[in-house]
Short mmCIF file of C-alpha atoms in Angstrom, two decimals:
data_model
loop_
_atom_site.label_atom_id
_atom_site.label_comp_id
_atom_site.label_asym_id
_atom_site.label_seq_id
_atom_site.Cartn_x
_atom_site.Cartn_y
_atom_site.Cartn_z
CA MET A 1250 -4.77 -6.21 49.95
CA GLY A 1251 -1.73 -7.30 48.01
CA ASP A 1252 -0.10 -3.98 48.91
CA ALA A 1253 -0.62 -4.54 52.64
CA HIS A 1254 1.01 -7.97 52.37
CA GLU A 1255 4.02 -6.48 50.55
CA GLU A 1256 4.35 -3.76 53.19
CA SER A 1257 4.48 -6.29 56.02
CA LEU A 1258 7.17 -8.22 54.15
CA GLU A 1259 9.27 -5.07 53.90
CA LEU A 1260 8.91 -4.44 57.63
CA GLY A 1261 9.84 -8.04 58.36
CA SER A 1262 12.97 -7.70 56.23
CA SER A 1263 14.02 -4.52 58.05
CA GLU A 1264 13.60 -6.13 61.46
CA ALA A 1265 15.54 -9.23 60.39
CA GLU A 1266 18.51 -7.05 59.42
CA LEU A 1267 18.81 -5.69 62.97
CA SER A 1268 20.72 -8.25 65.08
CA CYS A 1269 20.83 -6.28 68.32
CA GLN A 1270 19.44 -3.13 69.88
CA VAL A 1271 20.30 -1.48 73.20
CA SER A 1272 18.77 1.40 75.09
CA GLN A 1273 19.66 3.32 78.22
CA GLN A 1274 17.39 5.37 80.46
CA CYS A 1275 19.08 8.72 81.17
CA ALA A 1276 18.92 10.74 84.38
CA ASP A 1277 17.09 13.60 82.64
CA GLY A 1278 14.19 11.27 81.72
CA THR A 1279 15.19 10.75 78.10
CA SER A 1280 16.49 7.49 76.69
CA ILE A 1281 19.12 6.73 74.07
CA THR A 1282 18.98 3.75 71.71
CA CYS A 1283 21.06 2.22 68.95
CA GLY A 1284 21.00 -0.95 66.89
CA SER A 1285 23.39 -2.97 64.78
CA ALA A 1286 23.09 -5.49 61.99
CA SER A 1287 26.44 -7.02 62.99
CA GLY A 1288 25.29 -7.88 66.50
CA ILE A 1289 27.83 -5.68 68.29
CA CYS A 1290 25.88 -3.68 70.90
CA ALA A 1291 26.69 -2.63 74.48
CA SER A 1292 25.53 -0.20 77.14
CA GLY A 1293 26.75 1.05 80.50
CA ALA A 1294 25.87 3.37 83.33
CA ASP A 1295 29.29 5.01 83.87
CA ASN A 1296 29.73 8.70 82.92
CA GLY A 1297 25.97 9.26 83.05
CA GLY A 1298 25.04 6.30 80.81
CA TRP A 1299 25.80 5.32 77.23
CA VAL A 1300 24.96 2.95 74.39
CA GLU A 1301 27.41 1.63 71.82
CA CYS A 1302 26.78 -0.02 68.45
CA ASN A 1303 29.52 -0.99 66.01
CA GLY A 1304 32.08 0.94 68.07
CA ILE A 1305 30.16 4.23 68.06
CA ARG A 1306 29.36 5.35 71.60
CA THR A 1307 26.55 7.78 72.40
CA TYR A 1308 26.31 9.28 75.90
CA CYS A 1309 23.21 10.40 77.75
CA PRO A 1310 22.77 14.17 77.84
CA THR A 1311 24.16 15.54 81.05
CA THR A 1312 24.86 18.75 82.82
CA THR A 1313 28.15 17.49 84.22
CA PRO A 1314 30.55 20.42 84.05
CA CYS A 1315 33.86 19.98 82.28
CA THR A 1316 36.97 20.15 84.45
CA CYS A 1317 40.65 19.98 83.68
CA GLU A 1318 41.73 16.35 84.16
CA SER A 1319 44.94 15.61 86.06
CA THR A 1320 46.51 13.34 83.41
CA ARG A 1321 49.17 15.18 81.38
CA ARG A 1322 49.60 14.32 77.70
CA THR A 1323 52.15 15.33 75.06
CA SER A 1324 51.94 15.96 71.33
CA LEU A 1325 54.79 16.78 68.97
CA GLY A 1326 54.15 19.24 66.15
CA TYR A 1327 56.38 19.67 63.12
CA ALA A 1328 56.39 22.22 60.29
CA THR A 1329 58.64 23.82 57.71
CA SER A 1330 58.98 27.44 56.63
CA PHE A 1331 61.49 30.02 55.39
CA ASN A 1332 63.01 30.64 58.86
CA CYS A 1333 62.94 29.13 62.37
CA PRO A 1334 60.44 31.56 63.99
CA ALA A 1335 57.93 30.94 61.19
CA ALA A 1336 58.50 27.16 61.31
CA TRP A 1337 58.05 27.15 65.12
CA ALA A 1338 54.79 29.11 64.79
CA LEU A 1339 53.42 26.56 62.30
CA ALA A 1340 54.69 23.63 64.40
CA ARG A 1341 52.97 25.13 67.48
CA THR A 1342 49.67 25.14 65.54
CA ASP A 1343 50.30 21.54 64.49
CA ALA A 1344 51.00 20.46 68.09
CA ARG A 1345 47.80 22.17 69.32
CA ASP A 1346 45.74 20.59 66.52
CA LEU A 1347 47.06 17.15 67.51
CA ALA A 1348 46.20 17.88 71.17
CA ASN A 1349 42.67 18.94 70.23
CA GLN A 1350 42.18 15.65 68.35
CA GLN A 1351 42.97 13.78 71.58
CA CYS A 1352 40.62 15.91 73.69
CA PRO A 1353 37.09 16.13 72.22
CA ARG A 1354 35.96 18.49 75.02
CA GLY A 1355 39.01 20.75 74.68
CA THR A 1356 42.44 21.15 76.24
CA CYS A 1357 43.63 22.97 79.35
CA ASN A 1358 46.94 23.91 80.97
CA VAL A 1359 48.70 23.83 77.59
CA VAL A 1360 52.46 24.47 77.70
CA THR A 1361 54.36 24.62 74.40
CA THR A 1362 58.12 24.28 74.10
CA ASN A 1363 60.16 25.03 70.99
CA GLY A 1364 62.28 22.09 70.00
CA THR A 1365 64.99 21.82 67.41
CA CYS A 1366 65.05 23.85 64.23
CA SER A 1367 67.29 22.73 61.40
CA ARG A 1368 67.84 23.32 57.72
CA VAL A 1369 65.80 21.03 55.45
CA ASP A 1370 67.22 22.41 52.20
CA ALA A 1371 68.76 25.66 50.89
CA THR A 1372 65.60 27.75 51.56
CA THR A 1373 63.62 25.77 54.15
CA MET A 1374 63.88 25.29 57.91
CA GLY A 1375 62.10 22.51 59.81
CA ALA A 1376 61.06 22.93 63.45
CA GLU A 1377 59.49 20.88 66.25
CA VAL A 1378 57.24 22.09 69.07
CA THR A 1379 56.13 19.98 72.01
CA ALA A 1380 52.74 20.67 73.59
CA THR A 1381 52.07 19.30 77.08
CA TYR A 1382 48.43 19.53 78.13
CA SER A 1383 45.48 18.01 79.96
CA CYS A 1384 42.07 17.21 78.51
CA MET A 1385 38.77 18.61 79.70
CA GLY A 1386 36.49 15.84 80.93
CA PRO A 1387 34.69 13.58 81.57
CA PRO A 1388 33.80 12.57 77.98
CA ASN A 1389 30.15 13.63 78.28
CA CYS A 1390 30.67 16.94 80.10
CA GLN A 1391 29.19 20.23 78.93
#
C-alpha cells in the first residue's frame, strides 16, 4: 500500500507543475492540446485552429492547399569566392536559403538580381544577390 501512496504523490506533483493547458477541436474530428508550466497558453480558431504554449504554436491538420501569397519579400545574400561569377552563385544560394527560412511552406515567384561584386583582398571577390519572392501560405497549408 505504501507504493500506491507514493505513486499518487508523484502524479500530484506532475499535475501541480502544469499551470495551464489548452485544447482545440479540429475540423477533421481530431483535437490538439498543449500545456505549460509557466502559465503561457493560448488557442484560436483562425487558419483552421491552433494551440500555443510557451510561444510554440501547433496548427490543426488541414487540407487547405498552399497558394502563392501576394506579399512580396526581399532577402540579401552575400558570399565570397575566387571570381565574381562564383561569388554571385554562392550569394544566390545564400539569398534563397534566407528566403526559405522566412517561408516555412516554401517560396514562389522568386526573382534574383546580381548586385555589386568587389575585391575583398588580392585573391577574393565578394558579391551580393537580392532575392525577391512571395511565401506559400497560409501557415498550415499542405
